[in-house]
Amino acid sequence: MPRRLDAILGSWALWPHLYSSGRRRELWAAVRAVSPPGPAPDPAGALVRPGQPRSPPAAPCSKGRSGALLREGRARRARDGTGRGGQWRGTGAPHPCCVCGMSAVLRGALRRLRPPRRPGALGAQGRKEASSPSAGKDRADTVIIGGGCIGVSLAYHLAKAGLKDVVLLEKSELTAGSTWHAAGLTTYFHPGINLKKIHAYSIKLYEKLEEETGQAVGFHQPGSIRIASTPTRVDEFKYQMTRSGWHPTEQYLITPEKVQELFPLLNMDKVLAGLYNPGDGHIDPYSLTMALAAGARKYGAQLNYPVQVTNLNVRSDGMWEVETPLGIIQAKRIVNAAGFWARDIGKMIGLQHPLIPVHHQYVVTSTVPEVKALKKELPVIRDLEGSYYLRQERDGLLFGPYEREEKMKLQESWVTNGVPPGFGKELFESDLDRIMEHIEAAMEMVPVLRKADIINTISGPITYSPDILPMVGPHQGVINYWVAIGFGYGIIHAGGMGKYLSDWILEGEPPFDLIEVDPNRYGKWTTTEYTAAKARESYGFNNIVGYPKEERFAGRPTERTSGLYDLLKSKCSMGFHAGWEQPHWFYKPGDEIGYRPSFWRTNWFEPVGREYKQVMEKVGVIDLSPFGKFKVKGTDSVKLLDHLFANVVPKVGSTNISHMLTPRGKVYAELTVSQLFPGEFMLVTGSGSELHDLRWIEEEIRRGGYKVEIENMTDEMGVLSVAGPYARQVLQKLTNEDLSNASFKFLQCRHLKLSNIAVTAIRISYTGELGWELYHRKEDSVPLYSAIMEAGQKEGIDDFGTYALNALRLEKGFRAWGAEMNCDTNPLEAGLEYFVKLNKAADFTGKQALKQIKEKGIKRRLVYLTLETDNVDPEGNESVWHNGKVIGNTTSGCFSYGAQKSLAFAYVPMELSKVGQKLEVELLGKNYPATIIQEPLVLTEPTRMRLQKKGESPKI
Ligand SMILES: Cc1cc2nc3c(=O)[nH]c(=O)nc-3n(C[C@H](O)[C@H](O)[C@H](O)COP(=O)(O)OP(=O)(O)OC[C@H]3O[C@@H](n4cnc5c(N)ncnc54)[C@H](O)[C@@H]3O)c2cc1C
């Protein structure tokens, strides 16, 4: 029975005393009493089963024939893969609204009303020719496990790119996981820089998919508006505007008046601004998948269902045996795209993918007269403070909230016990109690909702990874095993991720940088408890303000803490890096302590300046234990490293900075390489790239058949860095080894004892000042740290954190991997020529490509800018302007405590890259004057020493 929203909630707004949870329960008991009966709650997750409807079918379409009839016809044709957009229009002439994402909702109702199919009945027969692996191939290049929007998109893209022998195995029918009941929202917006590309590709693909495949997809693009109702939100929008200005996406910051013009049914009382993306909208996820499936088949992929993958075995030659009840398929590569079953697939090969299903609900209303009276479709709105999305659904509204973390529901039993057999086309029982506060917020923002009847509620599983970003790419530690899992927003990601993964599979390297979705960002430290705590937080934080330098605290600390964690945790503000806690900045009496995020300079601004001064004038200590550390040894170790790295292999006792390039000459990774003994190396990488780099190296070892051993020492080894003019003086007190410049030169490494503790010392420092990195057993971290602090009393030694380190490295002009260099940049435009030895004998990966890039000449270049700002500093990814046009983007930035002004790296076109060039950088809605300067702003200590020796006066 339809339920009017104000009947449920309106009274609550009038009588606050009814807000008690007891009263809520009573009210909802009354509401449930009039709802159709459902199955008894299942301990595995309160499922609504097919054939036991929980809500009535939607009202008939007002714009043509009966909506239900139309949709049934569409659904059948879509199911059978026979629907053609043209035919629809020619015969039934439904209003475009009938082809919208609502069909997912109705199809939900339809499916739940439809009796379970007998094998061989209409649907199964219709698919016969495309199914049956026994009738098809028993060998494949790529086997994709899962026929949701993600798996099917990958099959489409691989086949379209010409890959033969692509086989997709689906255990029941296409879309029978999360896909069939999704709300279908599509948006250009994403705060992640490269994820914008994924969204943009998807939207462009969806726009032309019907034409290409003959299958209607129900794509509506009425635009979308994010609503700001606090000043901080307005700052956030400005921050997001500057980050999208250098992307082709259309996005505008609009006034309340414009918001109202676009969405006339809004209560404007609290609206301060809107972030408007004109190309946004929604799509029918079921039809989208069917269109991709039609395309995949057209280009030669086999989509086989119902065929369940029951086991996986990898052979010693790297080939996979994919077991199904119908036989074994041998494959060169497998891709896990099994949605909320992805964890079960992982378990088959001993992997614990950090995924957990969450319950997500949305509500559909019947016709709202004011909506019906509109001349054009309303844009989607996202009320960020109310934490919900709302869009037009034919002549009614569809509304989907994200509950707070303490209220949202996880499906934990599926993690421990696996997904119950048979679940797929079912839904969870809806629970409107959980979303009451969002319904109230929505009724206040869109008052016509008060009079609306709920005609359908959908509650389904979405698979969450801890950070809500998917895991896409090859998995470290298992050969030829790829994943495309953990999609919180799979409908908008399907197109772009299918293409991204297909390009990577076919070309052997990612088409562009997307480190944030690398499956190898997780590791053994991502336990089930951690995953659950994080998924809860990520769901609840869906619409919170996204600050620069954002920290989230659920699930911390993990079991992966540094040896110094307990000693330092109360003395500093910790940051989270790949499972580790690492000091960002240290407290002193009088400081406003803790994490106080802002778009402007905030509580850490002065303390970081203090730490900067500490290192520049005295000596500081920083915990760098989160670094990824590998030992490589064996007869072929030199040969391997010579092939892997663009730099030469360092001599015994020496260290250098080396880059692994992709075959196309992009910067895949940056590592510090030290040859400790003949043929024995220590490789060090950043905390976020440990398994990312290890996978690449292992792959190369396997491919080249190198005789080497590689050992990951990350968790066992601690790292302390001591830096500043007194670093030598302090450390010398702890050892008899000669640490003088003559004896222990810059970029030398050696084993020594400090206060009787064994360390591998490298004379290197990311601060650019005199310094050593001290690698030691994790259990020695506290005694080593204590000995150094004790020894440095007289010199005024003190701690410093990563924020000061960042300012110090930027002043020295040191590039950071992931910012100035990544898979989107080549080392020539990044200014890394010094580290790339094109004339060395070894044919390192990327060498030929880089030679060609050099010959052709580069089009853009990394430049170094100072900025005239006020209370704000660049972070990276801001738009760079010249003559009223965006011409580039910053990559990282900070306040330079040395120059007392803001500093940034930026990519700009060659013709605008000369020293002295005047540009502008957009920060929080304002363009600030910027000038390209000669780098570095501050010379490194070794350079200063060299110049001093020559009698020149070095600048600091
Ligand atoms: C209520 C709700 C609303 C949503 N709204 C949106 C939205 O508006 N926009 C958006 O972008 N996203 C939305 N989502 C998220 C989106 O639905 C998912 O991210 C997306 O559908 C995931 O697709 P998938 O292909 O990864 O997984 P699934 O669709 O779950 O597909 C996985 C497939 O793998 C198959 N499979 C599993 N195990 C095996 C096996 N052993 N052998 C063979 N096959 C197997 C399953 O049968 C299933 O068909 C929503 C989700 C929900 C629940």
PDB file of N, CA and C in Angstrom, residues 182-238:
ATOM      1  N   ALA A 182      20.334  -1.117  -9.217  1.00  0.00           N
ATOM      2  CA  ALA A 182      20.997   0.159  -8.900  1.00  0.00           C
ATOM      3  C   ALA A 182      20.136   1.342  -9.316  1.00  0.00           C
ATOM      4  N   ALA A 183      20.374   2.468  -8.645  1.00  0.00           N
ATOM      5  CA  ALA A 183      19.606   3.677  -8.961  1.00  0.00           C
ATOM      6  C   ALA A 183      20.061   4.287 -10.280  1.00  0.00           C
ATOM      7  N   GLY A 184      21.221   3.904 -10.758  1.00  0.00           N
ATOM      8  CA  GLY A 184      21.652   4.285 -12.098  1.00  0.00           C
ATOM      9  C   GLY A 184      22.186   5.698 -12.249  1.00  0.00           C
ATOM     10  N   LEU A 185      22.572   6.340 -11.159  1.00  0.00           N
ATOM     11  CA  LEU A 185      23.049   7.723 -11.281  1.00  0.00           C
ATOM     12  C   LEU A 185      24.398   7.777 -11.981  1.00  0.00           C
ATOM     13  N   THR A 186      24.544   8.775 -12.817  1.00  0.00           N
ATOM     14  CA  THR A 186      25.810   8.958 -13.531  1.00  0.00           C
ATOM     15  C   THR A 186      26.251  10.405 -13.333  1.00  0.00           C
ATOM     16  N   THR A 187      27.518  10.600 -13.083  1.00  0.00           N
ATOM     17  CA  THR A 187      28.001  11.972 -12.870  1.00  0.00           C
ATOM     18  C   THR A 187      29.422  12.146 -13.378  1.00  0.00           C
ATOM     19  N   TYR A 188      29.688  13.348 -13.834  1.00  0.00           N
ATOM     20  CA  TYR A 188      31.058  13.702 -14.221  1.00  0.00           C
ATOM     21  C   TYR A 188      31.903  13.973 -12.986  1.00  0.00           C
ATOM     22  N   PHE A 189      31.245  14.273 -11.890  1.00  0.00           N
ATOM     23  CA  PHE A 189      31.981  14.726 -10.702  1.00  0.00           C
ATOM     24  C   PHE A 189      32.693  13.578 -10.002  1.00  0.00           C
ATOM     25  N   HIS A 190      33.941  13.786  -9.690  1.00  0.00           N
ATOM     26  CA  HIS A 190      34.640  12.949  -8.708  1.00  0.00           C
ATOM     27  C   HIS A 190      35.791  13.773  -8.157  1.00  0.00           C
ATOM     28  N   PRO A 191      35.987  13.752  -6.840  1.00  0.00           N
ATOM     29  CA  PRO A 191      37.104  14.535  -6.305  1.00  0.00           C
ATOM     30  C   PRO A 191      38.468  14.008  -6.740  1.00  0.00           C
ATOM     31  N   GLY A 192      38.535  12.713  -7.062  1.00  0.00           N
ATOM     32  CA  GLY A 192      39.813  12.137  -7.511  1.00  0.00           C
ATOM     33  C   GLY A 192      40.151  12.640  -8.903  1.00  0.00           C
ATOM     34  N   ILE A 193      41.376  13.055  -9.082  1.00  0.00           N
ATOM     35  CA  ILE A 193      41.760  13.706 -10.337  1.00  0.00           C
ATOM     36  C   ILE A 193      41.589  12.789 -11.537  1.00  0.00           C
ATOM     37  N   ASN A 194      42.114  11.587 -11.460  1.00  0.00           N
ATOM     38  CA  ASN A 194      42.039  10.730 -12.644  1.00  0.00           C
ATOM     39  C   ASN A 194      40.732   9.963 -12.737  1.00  0.00           C
ATOM     40  N   LEU A 195      40.029   9.844 -11.625  1.00  0.00           N
ATOM     41  CA  LEU A 195      38.719   9.192 -11.707  1.00  0.00           C
ATOM     42  C   LEU A 195      37.742  10.029 -12.524  1.00  0.00           C
ATOM     43  N   LYS A 196      38.010  11.321 -12.632  1.00  0.00           N
ATOM     44  CA  LYS A 196      37.175  12.156 -13.504  1.00  0.00           C
ATOM     45  C   LYS A 196      37.210  11.620 -14.931  1.00  0.00           C
ATOM     46  N   LYS A 197      38.390  11.111 -15.323  1.00  0.00           N
ATOM     47  CA  LYS A 197      38.527  10.588 -16.690  1.00  0.00           C
ATOM     48  C   LYS A 197      37.641   9.351 -16.872  1.00  0.00           C
ATOM     49  N   ILE A 198      37.581   8.521 -15.826  1.00  0.00           N
ATOM     50  CA  ILE A 198      36.757   7.310 -15.885  1.00  0.00           C
ATOM     51  C   ILE A 198      35.289   7.703 -16.048  1.00  0.00           C
ATOM     52  N   HIS A 199      34.856   8.666 -15.239  1.00  0.00           N
ATOM     53  CA  HIS A 199      33.460   9.101 -15.320  1.00  0.00           C
ATOM     54  C   HIS A 199      33.159   9.682 -16.706  1.00  0.00           C
ATOM     55  N   ALA A 200      34.071  10.503 -17.181  1.00  0.00           N
ATOM     56  CA  ALA A 200      33.828  11.173 -18.467  1.00  0.00           C
ATOM     57  C   ALA A 200      33.756  10.137 -19.594  1.00  0.00           C
ATOM     58  N   TYR A 201      34.649   9.147 -19.546  1.00  0.00           N
ATOM     59  CA  TYR A 201      34.629   8.126 -20.604  1.00  0.00           C
ATOM     60  C   TYR A 201      33.295   7.377 -20.558  1.00  0.00           C
ATOM     61  N   SER A 202      32.869   6.988 -19.347  1.00  0.00           N
ATOM     62  CA  SER A 202      31.614   6.238 -19.219  1.00  0.00           C
ATOM     63  C   SER A 202      30.467   7.023 -19.846  1.00  0.00           C
ATOM     64  N   ILE A 203      30.373   8.288 -19.488  1.00  0.00           N
ATOM     65  CA  ILE A 203      29.228   9.079 -19.971  1.00  0.00           C
ATOM     66  C   ILE A 203      29.257   9.186 -21.492  1.00  0.00           C
ATOM     67  N   LYS A 204      30.435   9.435 -22.031  1.00  0.00           N
ATOM     68  CA  LYS A 204      30.533   9.552 -23.499  1.00  0.00           C
ATOM     69  C   LYS A 204      30.164   8.218 -24.157  1.00  0.00           C
ATOM     70  N   LEU A 205      30.572   7.112 -23.543  1.00  0.00           N
ATOM     71  CA  LEU A 205      30.241   5.791 -24.100  1.00  0.00           C
ATOM     72  C   LEU A 205      28.732   5.557 -24.028  1.00  0.00           C
ATOM     73  N   TYR A 206      28.134   5.854 -22.875  1.00  0.00           N
ATOM     74  CA  TYR A 206      26.712   5.578 -22.695  1.00  0.00           C
ATOM     75  C   TYR A 206      25.869   6.406 -23.674  1.00  0.00           C
ATOM     76  N   GLU A 207      26.396   7.594 -24.021  1.00  0.00           N
ATOM     77  CA  GLU A 207      25.652   8.456 -24.953  1.00  0.00           C
ATOM     78  C   GLU A 207      25.502   7.795 -26.324  1.00  0.00           C
ATOM     79  N   LYS A 208      26.492   6.946 -26.704  1.00  0.00           N
ATOM     80  CA  LYS A 208      26.426   6.408 -28.065  1.00  0.00           C
ATOM     81  C   LYS A 208      26.224   4.896 -28.112  1.00  0.00           C
ATOM     82  N   LEU A 209      26.013   4.292 -26.947  1.00  0.00           N
ATOM     83  CA  LEU A 209      25.938   2.833 -26.899  1.00  0.00           C
ATOM     84  C   LEU A 209      24.714   2.278 -27.621  1.00  0.00           C
ATOM     85  N   GLU A 210      23.613   2.990 -27.512  1.00  0.00           N
ATOM     86  CA  GLU A 210      22.390   2.513 -28.163  1.00  0.00           C
ATOM     87  C   GLU A 210      22.599   2.481 -29.686  1.00  0.00           C
ATOM     88  N   GLU A 211      23.204   3.535 -30.181  1.00  0.00           N
ATOM     89  CA  GLU A 211      23.462   3.608 -31.628  1.00  0.00           C
ATOM     90  C   GLU A 211      24.385   2.463 -32.064  1.00  0.00           C
ATOM     91  N   GLU A 212      25.373   2.168 -31.226  1.00  0.00           N
ATOM     92  CA  GLU A 212      26.363   1.152 -31.595  1.00  0.00           C
ATOM     93  C   GLU A 212      25.818  -0.274 -31.501  1.00  0.00           C
ATOM     94  N   THR A 213      24.983  -0.517 -30.485  1.00  0.00           N
ATOM     95  CA  THR A 213      24.589  -1.900 -30.217  1.00  0.00           C
ATOM     96  C   THR A 213      23.135  -2.190 -30.574  1.00  0.00           C
ATOM     97  N   GLY A 214      22.352  -1.143 -30.808  1.00  0.00           N
ATOM     98  CA  GLY A 214      20.937  -1.352 -31.101  1.00  0.00           C
ATOM     99  C   GLY A 214      20.120  -1.639 -29.852  1.00  0.00           C
ATOM    100  N   GLN A 215      20.724  -1.475 -28.711  1.00  0.00           N
ATOM    101  CA  GLN A 215      20.041  -1.775 -27.450  1.00  0.00           C
ATOM    102  C   GLN A 215      19.823  -0.470 -26.677  1.00  0.00           C
ATOM    103  N   ALA A 216      18.564  -0.134 -26.400  1.00  0.00           N
ATOM    104  CA  ALA A 216      18.277   1.093 -25.644  1.00  0.00           C
ATOM    105  C   ALA A 216      18.881   1.003 -24.253  1.00  0.00           C
ATOM    106  N   VAL A 217      19.367   2.123 -23.739  1.00  0.00           N
ATOM    107  CA  VAL A 217      19.985   2.094 -22.411  1.00  0.00           C
ATOM    108  C   VAL A 217      19.285   3.020 -21.415  1.00  0.00           C
ATOM    109  N   GLY A 218      18.294   3.772 -21.882  1.00  0.00           N
ATOM    110  CA  GLY A 218      17.540   4.634 -20.959  1.00  0.00           C
ATOM    111  C   GLY A 218      18.419   5.671 -20.291  1.00  0.00           C
ATOM    112  N   PHE A 219      19.201   6.360 -21.099  1.00  0.00           N
ATOM    113  CA  PHE A 219      20.132   7.351 -20.531  1.00  0.00           C
ATOM    114  C   PHE A 219      19.479   8.725 -20.513  1.00  0.00           C
ATOM    115  N   HIS A 220      19.358   9.297 -19.349  1.00  0.00           N
ATOM    116  CA  HIS A 220      18.809  10.650 -19.192  1.00  0.00           C
ATOM    117  C   HIS A 220      19.925  11.572 -18.706  1.00  0.00           C
ATOM    118  N   GLN A 221      20.010  12.751 -19.272  1.00  0.00           N
ATOM    119  CA  GLN A 221      21.058  13.694 -18.840  1.00  0.00           C
ATOM    120  C   GLN A 221      20.467  15.066 -18.490  1.00  0.00           C
ATOM    121  N   PRO A 222      19.665  15.097 -17.430  1.00  0.00           N
ATOM    122  CA  PRO A 222      19.097  16.391 -17.050  1.00  0.00           C
ATOM    123  C   PRO A 222      20.067  17.270 -16.270  1.00  0.00           C
ATOM    124  N   GLY A 223      21.284  16.789 -16.038  1.00  0.00           N
ATOM    125  CA  GLY A 223      22.260  17.533 -15.237  1.00  0.00           C
ATOM    126  C   GLY A 223      22.127  17.187 -13.767  1.00  0.00           C
ATOM    127  N   SER A 224      23.078  17.665 -12.971  1.00  0.00           N
ATOM    128  CA  SER A 224      22.956  17.454 -11.525  1.00  0.00           C
ATOM    129  C   SER A 224      23.514  18.644 -10.772  1.00  0.00           C
ATOM    130  N   ILE A 225      22.963  18.856  -9.597  1.00  0.00           N
ATOM    131  CA  ILE A 225      23.421  19.986  -8.758  1.00  0.00           C
ATOM    132  C   ILE A 225      23.755  19.454  -7.372  1.00  0.00           C
ATOM    133  N   ARG A 226      24.977  19.721  -6.947  1.00  0.00           N
ATOM    134  CA  ARG A 226      25.312  19.483  -5.534  1.00  0.00           C
ATOM    135  C   ARG A 226      24.965  20.758  -4.793  1.00  0.00           C
ATOM    136  N   ILE A 227      24.289  20.595  -3.662  1.00  0.00           N
ATOM    137  CA  ILE A 227      23.799  21.776  -2.942  1.00  0.00           C
ATOM    138  C   ILE A 227      24.739  22.123  -1.788  1.00  0.00           C
ATOM    139  N   ALA A 228      25.135  23.412  -1.732  1.00  0.00           N
ATOM    140  CA  ALA A 228      25.910  23.894  -0.574  1.00  0.00           C
ATOM    141  C   ALA A 228      24.979  24.667   0.326  1.00  0.00           C
ATOM    142  N   SER A 229      24.902  24.242   1.585  1.00  0.00           N
ATOM    143  CA  SER A 229      24.110  25.039   2.515  1.00  0.00           C
ATOM    144  C   SER A 229      24.933  25.482   3.721  1.00  0.00           C
ATOM    145  N   THR A 230      26.266  25.388   3.618  1.00  0.00           N
ATOM    146  CA  THR A 230      27.145  25.982   4.645  1.00  0.00           C
ATOM    147  C   THR A 230      28.303  26.684   3.908  1.00  0.00           C
ATOM    148  N   PRO A 231      28.904  27.691   4.563  1.00  0.00           N
ATOM    149  CA  PRO A 231      30.026  28.384   3.919  1.00  0.00           C
ATOM    150  C   PRO A 231      31.197  27.425   3.619  1.00  0.00           C
ATOM    151  N   THR A 232      31.405  26.427   4.490  1.00  0.00           N
ATOM    152  CA  THR A 232      32.512  25.491   4.245  1.00  0.00           C
ATOM    153  C   THR A 232      32.260  24.711   2.954  1.00  0.00           C
ATOM    154  N   ARG A 233      30.992  24.366   2.721  1.00  0.00           N
ATOM    155  CA  ARG A 233      30.658  23.663   1.475  1.00  0.00           C
ATOM    156  C   ARG A 233      30.978  24.539   0.256  1.00  0.00           C
ATOM    157  N   VAL A 234      30.710  25.835   0.415  1.00  0.00           N
ATOM    158  CA  VAL A 234      30.996  26.735  -0.717  1.00  0.00           C
ATOM    159  C   VAL A 234      32.508  26.712  -0.979  1.00  0.00           C
ATOM    160  N   ASP A 235      33.297  26.723   0.097  1.00  0.00           N
ATOM    161  CA  ASP A 235      34.762  26.616  -0.078  1.00  0.00           C
ATOM    162  C   ASP A 235      35.117  25.302  -0.774  1.00  0.00           C
ATOM    163  N   GLU A 236      34.449  24.243  -0.353  1.00  0.00           N
ATOM    164  CA  GLU A 236      34.733  22.945  -0.961  1.00  0.00           C
ATOM    165  C   GLU A 236      34.432  22.985  -2.464  1.00  0.00           C
ATOM    166  N   PHE A 237      33.336  23.616  -2.828  1.00  0.00           N
ATOM    167  CA  PHE A 237      32.985  23.704  -4.256  1.00  0.00           C
ATOM    168  C   PHE A 237      34.046  24.497  -5.024  1.00  0.00           C
ATOM    169  N   LYS A 238      34.510  25.568  -4.380  1.00  0.00           N
ATOM    170  CA  LYS A 238      35.554  26.376  -5.045  1.00  0.00           C
ATOM    171  C   LYS A 238      36.818  25.540  -5.219  1.00  0.00           C
TER     172      LYS A 238
END
